[in-house]
Amino acid sequence: MDKETDILIIDDDKDLVGSMRIVLESKGYHVRIAHESKAGYARIQEKTPDLIILDVMMTSDTEGFDLAFKLRNQPDYEAVPILMVTSFPKHMAEQGPEKFQHIMGEEWPVTKFLEKPIDPEQLLDSIASLLQGD
Amino acid sequence: MRMGHELIKEQLFFRKELIERVAWFIHLRWLFICAGFVGSIAGYLIWRPFPHIFFLTVFLCIAVYNIVFYRIYVKLSAKPSQDEKSYALFAHSQIVLDLLALGLIIHFTGGVYSPFLFFILFHIIIAGILLSPASCFVYGGIMPAALGMIVFLQHLGLLDRQPVLFSSASVVQASDTQTLFLLILDTAIILVTAALTTTIKISLRIKGRELLSVSKELTAQNKKLNSLYEMVKEMGIRTGLQELMDAATRQGTQIMGVKACAIKLLDDQRRKLRFVSTYGLSGDYIAKGTVDIEKSIINRKIIEGSVYAVGQIHEKDQFQYPEEMQKEGIASMVCLPLRVEKMIFGVFCVYSDTSHAFQESDIRFFSLMSDLTAIFIENLKSELNKTWFLQKTAHQLRSPLNAVHSMLSTMRKGYIGGIDPRQEETLMRCEKRIESLGSLIGDLLGLSIRRVGMDQKKMVPVNIGQVVERLLLMYRAQADEKNIHIIHSIPESLPAVLGDNILFDDLFTNLISNAVKYTQKGGSIQITIQPESSERIRFEIKDTGIGIPEEEVPHLFMEFFRGQNAKATTEEGTGLGLVIVKEILDQLNGTIQVKSTVGKGTCMTIRLPAVS
């Protein structure tokens, strides 16, 4: 596996991040971590990662989405694949309150969704396919 | 515009009265003619000198002109546009001819001494009812004048005195003073009658006019209230905030017949108003951006607590964007607060392309409309927040479970270090139990949202065949693992069922997962979807599973109930699956039927209403 592949995980659940990190590092990925979107954005600015694993609800309910929209609107980062991990299935967002309505009707700003709990194999498969540009 | 319109309505009302009376007048005359004929003959039989030939001739003439009048009446009423002038002329000509005939009768039956003198009064009354007061007095003046003329001519000897009916004397032997006195008395009676009739008529007309205006007011109010009811009904079924507000602005514009309506909401700092829903305004106008309440006096007044604020475009200092408004063709506007209790959260604006378009009553109505809109918005917001609260609760409950599950599977799959088969087995069991806790949370959440009625969904026509096929793909792997053969027969084209994709997903997921769960290795599951009639679709899922004991079937749809053999077969299962199925079916107006034999299998049949 390519040692240089740099993956940034942005998720506030430290235990979950820990287990993802173990799985990813076991396959030789270089993993960086942030526990909220501001810090995550700072990491991205330091160095553009090859892939971002992003949670939805962190400090605010839509933090993950907001960051994803922000990245999609920047030429430097728009091509970075985003794997959104959430225990917040898409249909909940569709029923969600007012604050989610600005998302509805627009393209989801993420490349792929993965529902929690994260199965190690599923995670690795998804990452591999995203990195190959599928 | 409005004034002119009301005037026409009022004229229509009184014209209708005139037309009806004219018809009544013609019918009355027929009665009078009949009575006249009979009376002439009777008079002749009783008193030989009775001038029956004269009377019969007069009544014949009256009959002839009444036929003519009748025909004219039929012709006039067939005309689509009935014009009041021709009816008034018609009424005048009838009165003139009647009075002429009456004059002849009076003259030939004794002049001022004639017993028929009183018939003049009827005509004066009729003229007073049908025509203007002036016409009534003119007729009331002409008749005594004519009488006076006859008396004068008789006095001069230019006209013969006529005998009084049924009087033994051939002519009345009265002094001139007596005759003059009678003439004056008759004139007075006629004029007093004219005065009384016209006074009564004028006061009736005033009352009628008042009644008409009250009824007009009531009709208008009723129309508005009905529209408001429609608006409330429409807002009541909206489940999204945007849809709700769009319904309010659209209905507001249509009900009040104005150019446009808009809803603007305050931002968190309460300094700017953002357009969230508009109807009748151009994209360019909305694109001018948010309204700064510091710069827009009309909007600021509302936020500061005014009940309403009216603005005319020429008062430029009232607005932040006067040029844009002018370009948009707005001439005047009203702003009203969107508030619940004392909390103002936005502004409801109504725009007109005419200046000074809004009257006090319009504003009162708009105020009612904006209050209702505000209540609906707040209500929906709070419902959405309740749902959101439940969903967030579920999220918070799931988060630690998901983390534990992820850590367990990371460990079980050897990413942290080697483990032996017994450890792996134990970890696997842990994962399974956590998974079932996860589904319990999901099921409970779904149920509570449904029970509190907060999941009013957009009902759209759905092809349930496609839903089932998609779900089957997901269960294929699980079925293959147990070597279960799934056969399905789903027609390519199916009538749609009105519902929501998530509801159908939940419904069929529960049924398919039950079948897979309770069918042993090597068994089979058969799924059939068939239209049963033009109105119903049948979905049937038949397995060769463990079956349900007969005595347990009635309890299947009770919360947390699980059959004895089901519990023995697998730990998995929340006891909520079929409860969810039943509740969804209730929502979709569907039914379920269960047939089962222990050890042989279960067949569940669902019937759903189809949309044509």
Short mmCIF file of C-alpha atoms in Angstrom, two decimals, chain A residues 13 15-16 19-20 22-23 26-27 55 57 61 86-89 91-92 94-101 116-121 124, chain B residues 240-242 265 381 384-385 387-388 391-392 394-396 398-400 402-403 405-407 409-410 412-413 415-416 445 449 455 457 502:
data_model
loop_
_atom_site.label_atom_id
_atom_site.label_comp_id
_atom_site.label_asym_id
_atom_site.label_seq_id
_atom_site.Cartn_x
_atom_site.Cartn_y
_atom_site.Cartn_z
CA ASP A 13 -16.11 10.42 18.65
CA ASP A 15 -13.23 5.92 20.30
CA LEU A 16 -14.61 5.52 16.83
CA SER A 19 -10.67 2.14 15.83
CA MET A 20 -10.79 3.60 12.33
CA ILE A 22 -6.11 1.24 13.75
CA VAL A 23 -7.79 -0.26 10.71
CA SER A 26 -2.87 -1.45 9.48
CA LYS A 27 -3.20 -1.00 5.72
CA ASP A 55 -18.81 13.00 10.49
CA MET A 57 -23.08 16.01 13.72
CA ASP A 61 -25.93 19.50 13.95
CA THR A 86 -22.79 9.04 10.11
CA SER A 87 -25.32 7.37 12.32
CA PHE A 88 -27.62 9.95 10.89
CA PRO A 89 -29.13 8.30 7.84
CA HIS A 91 -33.74 10.07 5.34
CA MET A 92 -33.52 11.66 8.77
CA GLU A 94 -34.94 14.81 4.77
CA GLN A 95 -37.38 14.95 7.66
CA GLY A 96 -35.19 17.20 9.68
CA PRO A 97 -35.97 20.69 10.88
CA GLU A 98 -35.61 24.01 9.25
CA LYS A 99 -31.85 24.04 9.56
CA PHE A 100 -31.58 21.10 7.24
CA GLN A 101 -33.83 22.54 4.61
CA LYS A 116 -22.17 3.78 11.41
CA PRO A 117 -21.25 1.36 12.93
CA ILE A 118 -18.22 1.08 10.72
CA ASP A 119 -17.29 -2.36 9.53
CA PRO A 120 -13.50 -2.47 8.97
CA GLU A 121 -13.74 -4.25 5.60
CA LEU A 124 -11.31 -0.21 3.59
CA GLY B 240 -42.58 21.64 5.33
CA LEU B 241 -41.99 25.23 6.39
CA GLN B 242 -41.24 26.44 2.90
CA LEU B 265 -38.14 36.50 8.47
CA LYS B 381 -41.65 24.69 13.65
CA LEU B 384 -40.42 19.76 13.42
CA ASN B 385 -38.37 20.49 16.50
CA THR B 387 -39.32 15.26 15.65
CA TRP B 388 -35.82 16.62 15.53
CA GLN B 391 -34.12 11.97 16.08
CA LYS B 392 -31.30 13.60 17.91
CA ALA B 394 -31.75 8.41 18.80
CA HIS B 395 -28.51 9.72 17.36
CA GLN B 396 -27.06 10.31 20.79
CA ARG B 398 -26.63 5.26 18.80
CA SER B 399 -23.30 7.08 18.88
CA PRO B 400 -21.75 5.15 21.80
CA ASN B 402 -21.67 2.53 17.10
CA ALA B 403 -18.31 3.31 18.65
CA HIS B 405 -19.51 -1.89 17.73
CA SER B 406 -16.74 -0.48 15.57
CA MET B 407 -14.15 -1.17 18.25
CA SER B 409 -15.34 -5.54 15.08
CA THR B 410 -11.89 -4.00 14.76
CA ARG B 412 -12.62 -9.34 16.33
CA LYS B 413 -11.18 -9.03 12.87
CA TYR B 415 -6.61 -5.49 13.59
CA ILE B 416 -5.50 -5.04 17.16
CA LEU B 445 -37.88 6.13 17.42
CA ILE B 449 -42.54 9.72 15.76
CA ASP B 455 -44.26 12.24 10.40
CA LYS B 457 -45.21 12.78 4.85
CA ILE B 502 -39.55 5.67 3.72
#
